[in-house]
Coordinates of C-alpha atoms in Angstrom, one line a residue:
Chain A
M161 CA -5.3 -2.9 19.7
S162 CA -4.2 -2.2 23.2
S163 CA -4.5 0.6 25.6
S164 CA -1.6 1.9 27.6
D165 CA -0.5 4.8 29.6
L166 CA 1.2 7.5 27.6
Y167 CA 3.9 8.2 30.2
G168 CA 5.0 4.6 30.4
Y169 CA 5.0 4.3 26.6
V170 CA 7.2 7.4 26.1
L171 CA 9.5 6.3 28.9
G172 CA 9.9 2.9 27.3
L173 CA 10.9 4.5 23.9
G174 CA 13.3 6.9 25.7
D175 CA 14.9 4.2 27.7
D176 CA 15.4 2.1 24.5
A177 CA 17.2 4.9 22.8
L178 CA 19.3 5.8 25.9
I179 CA 20.5 2.3 26.6
A180 CA 21.1 1.6 23.0
A181 CA 23.2 4.8 22.8
Q182 CA 25.2 3.8 25.9
R183 CA 26.0 0.3 24.5
M184 CA 26.9 1.7 21.1
A185 CA 29.2 4.2 22.6
E186 CA 31.3 1.4 24.1
W187 CA 32.6 0.9 20.5
V188 CA 34.3 4.3 20.5
T189 CA 38.1 3.7 20.0
R190 CA 37.4 -0.1 19.5
A191 CA 35.7 -0.3 16.0
P192 CA 37.5 -2.2 13.2
Q193 CA 38.2 1.0 11.2
I194 CA 38.4 4.6 12.1
E195 CA 35.5 5.4 9.7
E196 CA 33.4 2.8 11.5
D197 CA 34.4 4.4 14.8
A198 CA 33.0 7.7 13.6
A199 CA 29.9 6.1 12.2
L200 CA 29.0 4.2 15.4
A201 CA 29.7 7.2 17.5
N202 CA 27.4 9.3 15.3
I203 CA 24.7 6.7 15.5
A204 CA 25.0 6.6 19.3
L205 CA 24.8 10.4 19.3
D206 CA 21.5 10.3 17.3
L207 CA 20.1 7.8 19.8
L208 CA 21.2 9.9 22.7
G209 CA 19.5 12.9 21.1
Q210 CA 16.3 10.9 20.7
A211 CA 16.6 9.7 24.4
R212 CA 17.0 13.3 25.6
A213 CA 13.9 14.5 23.7
L214 CA 11.8 11.5 24.8
L215 CA 12.9 11.5 28.4
S216 CA 12.3 15.2 28.7
Y217 CA 8.8 14.7 27.4
A218 CA 8.2 11.7 29.7
G219 CA 9.3 13.9 32.6
E220 CA 6.7 16.6 31.6
L221 CA 4.0 13.9 31.3
E222 CA 4.8 12.5 34.7
G223 CA 4.4 16.0 36.2
L224 CA 6.7 15.4 39.2
G225 CA 9.4 17.8 38.0
R226 CA 11.8 15.1 36.9
S227 CA 14.2 16.2 34.1
E228 CA 15.9 14.1 31.5
D229 CA 19.0 13.9 33.7
D230 CA 16.9 12.8 36.7
L231 CA 15.4 10.0 34.7
A232 CA 18.6 8.9 33.1
Y233 CA 20.9 9.1 36.2
L234 CA 18.7 8.7 39.2
R235 CA 16.7 5.6 38.6
D236 CA 17.6 2.1 39.6
E237 CA 17.8 -0.9 37.3
H238 CA 14.2 -2.1 37.9
E239 CA 12.8 1.4 37.0
F240 CA 14.1 1.3 33.5
R241 CA 11.6 0.3 30.8
N242 CA 13.8 -0.5 27.9
V243 CA 13.6 -3.8 26.0
Q244 CA 16.3 -6.3 26.8
L245 CA 17.6 -6.3 23.3
V246 CA 19.3 -2.9 23.7
E247 CA 21.1 -3.9 26.9
L248 CA 22.7 -7.1 25.5
P249 CA 26.5 -7.0 25.6
N250 CA 28.0 -5.9 22.3
G251 CA 29.7 -9.2 21.5
D252 CA 31.8 -9.2 18.4
F253 CA 31.2 -6.6 15.6
A254 CA 28.8 -8.9 13.7
T255 CA 26.6 -9.3 16.8
T256 CA 26.5 -5.5 17.2
I257 CA 25.5 -5.2 13.5
A258 CA 22.8 -7.8 14.0
K259 CA 21.5 -5.8 17.0
M260 CA 21.7 -2.6 15.1
L261 CA 19.8 -4.0 12.1
F262 CA 16.9 -5.4 14.2
F263 CA 16.6 -2.4 16.5
A264 CA 17.1 0.3 13.8
A265 CA 14.5 -1.3 11.5
Y266 CA 12.1 -1.5 14.5
Q267 CA 12.7 2.1 15.5
H268 CA 12.5 3.4 12.0
L269 CA 9.1 1.7 11.3
L270 CA 7.7 2.7 14.7
Y271 CA 8.8 6.3 14.4
T272 CA 7.4 6.6 10.9
G273 CA 4.1 5.3 12.2
L274 CA 4.1 7.6 15.2
S275 CA 4.9 10.6 13.1
A276 CA 1.6 10.0 11.3
A277 CA -0.5 8.6 14.1
D278 CA -4.1 9.8 14.4
D279 CA -4.4 9.5 18.2
P280 CA -4.3 13.1 19.5
A281 CA -2.6 11.7 22.7
L282 CA 0.4 10.9 20.5
A283 CA 0.7 14.4 19.1
G284 CA 3.4 15.2 21.6
I285 CA 5.8 12.6 20.2
A286 CA 4.9 13.1 16.5
G287 CA 7.5 15.9 16.2
I288 CA 10.3 13.8 17.8
A289 CA 9.2 10.8 15.8
A290 CA 9.3 12.6 12.5
K291 CA 12.9 13.8 13.1
A292 CA 14.0 10.4 14.5
A293 CA 12.4 8.5 11.5
K294 CA 14.9 10.2 9.2
E295 CA 17.9 9.6 11.5
T296 CA 17.0 5.9 11.9
A297 CA 16.7 5.5 8.1
Y298 CA 20.5 6.1 8.0
H299 CA 21.0 3.6 10.8
V300 CA 19.1 1.0 8.9
D301 CA 21.1 1.7 5.8
H302 CA 24.3 1.4 7.7
A303 CA 23.4 -1.9 9.3
V304 CA 22.1 -3.3 6.0
T305 CA 25.4 -2.4 4.3
W306 CA 27.4 -4.3 6.9
T307 CA 25.0 -7.3 7.1
L308 CA 25.3 -7.8 3.3
R309 CA 29.1 -7.4 3.4
L310 CA 29.6 -9.7 6.3
G311 CA 26.9 -12.3 5.5
D312 CA 27.8 -12.5 1.8
G313 CA 31.6 -12.2 2.5
T314 CA 34.1 -14.8 3.6
D315 CA 33.3 -18.1 5.3
E316 CA 34.5 -16.6 8.6
S317 CA 32.5 -13.3 8.3
H318 CA 29.4 -15.4 7.2
R319 CA 29.8 -17.7 10.2
R320 CA 30.1 -14.8 12.6
M321 CA 27.2 -12.8 11.1
Q322 CA 24.9 -15.8 11.3
A323 CA 26.0 -16.4 14.9
G324 CA 25.2 -12.8 15.7
V325 CA 21.7 -13.0 14.1
D326 CA 21.0 -16.3 15.9
E327 CA 22.1 -14.9 19.3
V328 CA 20.0 -11.7 19.0
W329 CA 16.9 -13.0 17.3
P330 CA 15.0 -14.3 20.4
F331 CA 15.2 -10.8 21.9
T332 CA 13.5 -9.2 18.9
H333 CA 10.1 -10.6 20.0
E334 CA 9.9 -8.2 22.9
L335 CA 10.0 -5.3 20.5
F336 CA 6.5 -6.3 19.4
E337 CA 4.8 -7.0 22.7
P338 CA 1.8 -4.8 23.5
P339 CA 2.8 -2.0 25.8
P340 CA 2.0 -2.9 29.4
A341 CA -1.2 -1.5 30.9
R342 CA -1.0 1.5 33.1
T343 CA 0.5 1.0 36.6
G344 CA -1.8 3.4 38.4
H345 CA 0.5 6.0 40.0
I346 CA 0.2 8.3 37.0
K347 CA -3.1 10.0 36.8
T348 CA -2.9 12.8 34.2
T349 CA -1.3 11.5 31.0
G350 CA -4.3 9.7 29.5
D351 CA -4.4 6.4 27.6
I352 CA -3.1 5.8 24.1
E353 CA -4.3 3.3 21.6
T354 CA -1.6 1.6 19.6
T355 CA -3.5 1.0 16.4
G356 CA -2.8 1.1 12.6
D357 CA 0.9 1.1 11.7
I358 CA 2.1 1.2 15.3
E359 CA -0.1 -1.8 16.4
P360 CA 2.6 -4.3 17.6
G361 CA 1.4 -7.1 15.3
A362 CA 1.2 -4.9 12.2
L363 CA 4.6 -3.4 13.1
R364 CA 6.2 -6.9 13.3
G365 CA 4.7 -7.8 9.9
Q366 CA 6.5 -4.7 8.3
W367 CA 9.6 -5.4 10.3
L368 CA 9.8 -9.1 9.2
R369 CA 9.4 -8.1 5.5
L370 CA 12.3 -5.8 5.8
V371 CA 14.6 -8.0 7.9
E372 CA 13.9 -11.2 6.0
R373 CA 14.7 -9.5 2.7
V374 CA 18.0 -8.3 4.1
L375 CA 18.9 -11.7 5.6
R376 CA 18.1 -13.4 2.3
D377 CA 20.2 -11.0 0.3
A378 CA 23.0 -11.5 2.7
T379 CA 22.8 -15.3 2.3
L380 CA 21.8 -15.7 6.0
R381 CA 19.3 -18.0 7.5
R382 CA 16.3 -16.4 9.3
P383 CA 16.3 -18.1 12.7
E384 CA 13.3 -20.1 13.9
D385 CA 11.0 -18.5 16.4
G386 CA 11.4 -20.2 19.7
W387 CA 12.5 -18.7 23.0
R388 CA 11.0 -15.3 23.6
P389 CA 12.7 -13.6 26.5
A390 CA 10.9 -10.5 27.7
G391 CA 10.2 -8.3 30.8
G392 CA 12.2 -5.1 30.1
R393 CA 9.0 -3.1 29.7
R394 CA 8.1 -4.2 33.3
G395 CA 11.6 -3.5 34.7
V396 CA 12.9 -7.0 34.5
H397 CA 16.4 -6.9 33.0
T398 CA 19.4 -9.2 32.2
E399 CA 22.4 -9.6 34.4
A400 CA 24.5 -7.4 32.0
F401 CA 22.2 -4.4 32.6
G402 CA 23.3 -3.6 36.1
Y403 CA 26.9 -3.1 35.0
L404 CA 25.8 -0.8 32.2
V405 CA 23.6 1.3 34.5
G406 CA 26.4 1.4 37.1
E407 CA 28.9 2.8 34.6
M408 CA 26.4 5.2 33.0
Q409 CA 25.4 6.7 36.4
S410 CA 28.7 6.6 38.3
L411 CA 29.8 10.1 37.7
H412 CA 26.4 11.6 38.4
R413 CA 25.9 9.5 41.6
A414 CA 29.4 10.5 42.9
H415 CA 29.0 14.2 42.0
P416 CA 25.3 14.9 42.0
G417 CA 24.4 17.7 39.7
A418 CA 27.9 17.8 38.1
R419 CA 28.0 19.8 34.9
W420 CA 30.6 20.2 32.1
Chain B
M75 CA 24.5 55.6 14.0
S76 CA 26.8 52.6 14.3
E77 CA 25.5 49.1 15.2
S78 CA 27.1 49.3 18.6
A79 CA 25.8 52.8 19.3
R80 CA 22.3 51.7 18.3
A81 CA 22.6 48.7 20.6
A82 CA 23.7 51.0 23.4
A83 CA 20.8 53.3 22.7
L84 CA 18.4 50.4 22.9
R85 CA 19.6 49.6 26.4
D86 CA 19.1 53.2 27.5
P87 CA 15.5 53.6 28.7
E88 CA 15.8 57.4 28.4
L89 CA 16.4 57.2 24.6
R90 CA 13.3 55.0 23.9
V91 CA 14.3 53.3 20.7
P92 CA 11.2 52.5 18.6
F93 CA 10.1 48.9 19.1
A94 CA 10.3 47.9 15.4
E95 CA 13.9 49.1 15.2
A96 CA 14.8 47.3 18.4
L97 CA 13.3 44.1 17.1
D98 CA 15.1 44.5 13.7
L99 CA 18.4 45.0 15.5
V100 CA 18.0 41.8 17.6
R101 CA 16.7 39.8 14.7
A102 CA 19.5 40.8 12.4
A103 CA 22.1 40.0 15.1
V104 CA 20.6 36.6 15.8
A105 CA 20.2 35.7 12.1
A106 CA 23.8 36.5 11.5
V107 CA 25.0 33.8 14.0
R108 CA 27.2 31.3 12.2
D109 CA 26.6 27.6 12.4
P110 CA 29.7 26.2 14.3
E111 CA 30.0 23.1 12.1
L112 CA 29.2 24.8 8.7
R113 CA 30.9 28.1 9.2
V114 CA 30.0 29.4 5.8
L115 CA 26.3 29.5 6.7
S116 CA 24.4 31.5 9.1
I117 CA 21.7 29.8 11.2
E118 CA 19.1 31.6 9.2
E119 CA 20.6 30.2 5.9
L120 CA 20.7 26.7 7.4
G121 CA 17.1 27.0 8.3
I122 CA 17.6 26.4 12.1
L123 CA 16.3 29.9 13.0
R124 CA 12.5 29.8 13.0
D125 CA 11.4 33.0 14.9
V126 CA 12.7 36.0 16.8
R127 CA 10.3 38.0 19.1
L128 CA 10.9 40.8 21.5
G129 CA 8.7 41.1 24.6
P130 CA 8.3 43.7 27.3
G131 CA 11.5 44.8 29.0
G132 CA 13.6 43.9 26.0
R133 CA 13.1 40.1 26.5
A134 CA 14.0 38.3 23.3
V135 CA 12.5 34.9 22.6
V136 CA 14.3 33.0 19.8
T137 CA 12.9 29.8 18.4
I138 CA 15.2 27.3 16.8
T139 CA 14.8 23.8 15.2
P140 CA 17.7 21.5 15.6
T141 CA 19.1 19.7 12.5
Y142 CA 19.5 16.4 14.4
L143 CA 18.0 15.6 17.8
G144 CA 21.5 14.9 19.1
C145 CA 23.3 17.7 17.3
P146 CA 26.4 18.4 19.5
A147 CA 26.6 21.9 18.1
L148 CA 23.3 22.9 19.6
D149 CA 24.8 24.2 23.0
V150 CA 27.3 26.4 21.1
I151 CA 24.5 27.7 18.9
R152 CA 22.3 28.5 21.9
A153 CA 25.2 30.4 23.6
D154 CA 26.1 32.3 20.4
I155 CA 22.4 33.3 19.9
A156 CA 22.2 34.5 23.5
S157 CA 25.3 36.6 23.3
A158 CA 24.4 38.0 19.9
A159 CA 20.9 39.0 21.1
R160 CA 22.4 40.7 24.2
E161 CA 25.0 42.6 22.2
A162 CA 22.2 43.9 20.0
G163 CA 20.4 45.2 23.1
A164 CA 18.1 42.4 24.4
A165 CA 18.0 42.5 28.2
E166 CA 17.1 38.9 28.5
V167 CA 17.1 36.0 26.1
E168 CA 15.0 32.8 26.0
I169 CA 15.8 30.2 23.5
V170 CA 12.9 27.8 22.6
T171 CA 13.6 24.5 20.8
S172 CA 10.8 23.5 18.5
L173 CA 10.8 20.0 16.9
S174 CA 7.8 20.4 14.8
P175 CA 7.8 20.8 11.8
P176 CA 11.1 18.9 11.8
W177 CA 14.1 20.5 10.1
T178 CA 14.9 19.2 6.7
T179 CA 17.7 20.0 4.2
D180 CA 14.9 21.2 1.9
W181 CA 14.9 24.4 4.0
L182 CA 18.4 25.3 2.6
T183 CA 18.1 28.2 0.2
D184 CA 19.8 28.0 -3.2
T185 CA 22.1 30.7 -1.9
A186 CA 23.0 28.6 1.0
K187 CA 23.7 25.6 -1.3
A188 CA 25.9 27.7 -3.5
K189 CA 27.9 28.9 -0.5
L190 CA 28.4 25.3 0.7
S191 CA 29.5 24.3 -2.8
A192 CA 32.0 27.2 -3.0
A193 CA 33.4 26.0 0.4
G194 CA 34.0 22.6 -1.0
I195 CA 31.1 20.9 0.7
A196 CA 28.6 19.2 -1.7
P197 CA 25.1 20.4 -0.8
P198 CA 22.2 18.0 -0.2
G199 CA 20.6 17.5 -3.6
S200 CA 17.1 16.1 -3.7
P201 CA 15.3 17.8 -6.6
P202 CA 11.9 19.2 -5.7
G203 CA 9.2 16.6 -5.4
V204 CA 11.5 13.6 -5.1
R205 CA 11.4 11.9 -1.8
V206 CA 14.8 10.6 -0.9
L207 CA 14.2 9.1 2.5
P208 CA 13.1 6.5 3.3
L209 CA 11.4 4.0 1.1
V210 CA 10.8 1.1 3.6
G211 CA 7.7 -0.9 3.0
V212 CA 6.6 0.9 -0.2
P213 CA 4.9 -1.8 -2.3
V214 CA 5.9 -1.8 -6.0
V215 CA 2.9 -2.5 -8.2
G216 CA 2.8 -6.1 -9.2
V217 CA 6.1 -6.9 -7.4
P218 CA 5.8 -8.1 -3.8
V219 CA 9.2 -6.9 -2.9
V220 CA 10.0 -4.6 0.0
E221 CA 12.2 -1.6 -0.9
L222 CA 15.1 -0.9 1.4
P223 CA 15.6 2.7 2.6
V224 CA 17.3 4.6 -0.2
V225 CA 19.6 7.3 1.1
G226 CA 20.7 10.1 -1.2
L227 CA 20.9 10.7 -4.9
P228 CA 24.1 10.9 -7.1
V229 CA 26.2 13.6 -5.5
R230 CA 28.2 16.1 -7.6
C231 CA 31.8 17.0 -6.9
P232 CA 31.8 20.6 -5.6
R233 CA 35.1 21.2 -7.4
C234 CA 34.8 19.8 -10.9
G235 CA 31.0 19.1 -11.0
S236 CA 31.3 15.5 -12.0
S237 CA 28.6 13.2 -10.7
D238 CA 31.0 10.2 -10.8
T239 CA 31.7 10.3 -7.0
A240 CA 31.8 7.6 -4.3
E241 CA 31.2 7.6 -0.6
I242 CA 34.2 6.8 1.5
A243 CA 32.6 7.1 4.9
R244 CA 29.0 7.7 5.8
A245 CA 30.0 9.6 8.9
G246 CA 32.5 12.4 8.2
S247 CA 33.9 15.1 10.4
T248 CA 30.5 15.8 11.8
A249 CA 27.2 13.8 12.1
C250 CA 25.6 15.7 9.3
K251 CA 28.4 15.2 6.7
A252 CA 29.6 12.2 4.8
L253 CA 33.1 11.9 3.3
R254 CA 33.2 11.3 -0.5
A255 CA 35.8 11.3 -3.2
C256 CA 35.5 12.3 -6.9
R257 CA 36.6 9.7 -9.4
A258 CA 37.0 12.4 -12.1
C259 CA 39.3 14.9 -10.4
R260 CA 40.4 12.6 -7.6
E261 CA 39.7 15.1 -4.8
P262 CA 38.0 14.1 -1.6
F263 CA 35.2 16.3 -0.4
E264 CA 32.5 16.5 2.2
H265 CA 28.8 16.1 1.5
L266 CA 26.0 17.5 3.7
K267 CA 23.6 14.5 3.8
D268 CA 20.0 14.7 2.7
H269 CA 17.8 14.8 5.8

């Protein structure tokens, strides 16, 4: 059980969804098939919708009048609270699928837990989480389908899928770190207790059962737990992140307040 | 009196249209707004429209629940609601987005499903009481196996009614529809996914 500031918690979930959406959207016009292009674009769109709802709510909690756009476009790298997993470069298609499998399974289990959480402080995200739990079930299904097909496919597809799983695995540990304690500058949002199904340890247990089953069915090896890179929830990011943020924000920075 | 004459009368403070009638007018106009991606359905039939209220000074407050958090049609729906409400006499329109309870395809009426089918779009088909999504982590008695999410039940072809159909692409022309093909009549068709 750990205690954390609600604003920071919601901001972290919103940033996860936003950055995952931005990375996923890089596949548009580059996916191996046109059907996959549409599928990845739609998954990115779901994630962007989650990000908008979560960041709008984070802005309300913060109480400084920042909108979803302010939070997405007018923060610098070190102010983002997403896990490093979602900012990793896409790599080849198999690496992207490995990332999607691990992240969608995490999101789905967490959102399912949040939609039923007892803590009254979490009531504000329950509605978003209930909606997002259903959306992410489709993302899990999509990633599972591809993991099975590539893992249990040709020698080359198996080799690449395993390489993707191995590359991304260390970054999955950060998904299950206890949320960082409050930073002090937010006074009004209250503390939350991450207990029950959303307690990080319990969540990882559920996640491992799902992921290990999929890897086994796909004839893939579950990597050893070793290196555990982390820091995204405290604003520490990888080198690739700066380029992503630069591209995401360039239009808004050049033309503040631009609208379609 | 014609619809437009009634709407004009509503705007005229001298005529004092009864409140109940004014509300009916605005509600009917808003309820008739078409979903931009499923043109055969109104937003009421799709279950997006939750509430229409009329406040002092002809200010309409319309509550909607999005199908998907990132539904790209939402901006068009908001604009269409606002113009429909104004045409029906509302002086001002506020559109509130409510996420709770979350929208589900269970809210589609049988009439709505029949309209989809007639338009060649297979409706979502979970029978009452069957939970389609998701089954992650549900322990099976005596078997320590984790169930994977199960998405959807057998989908019937909207043309010939055969349930021998296959998914071609999970994401179809819009986020909410998958592309399928019927093995019996060989026709491709769209399927509004269970949600």
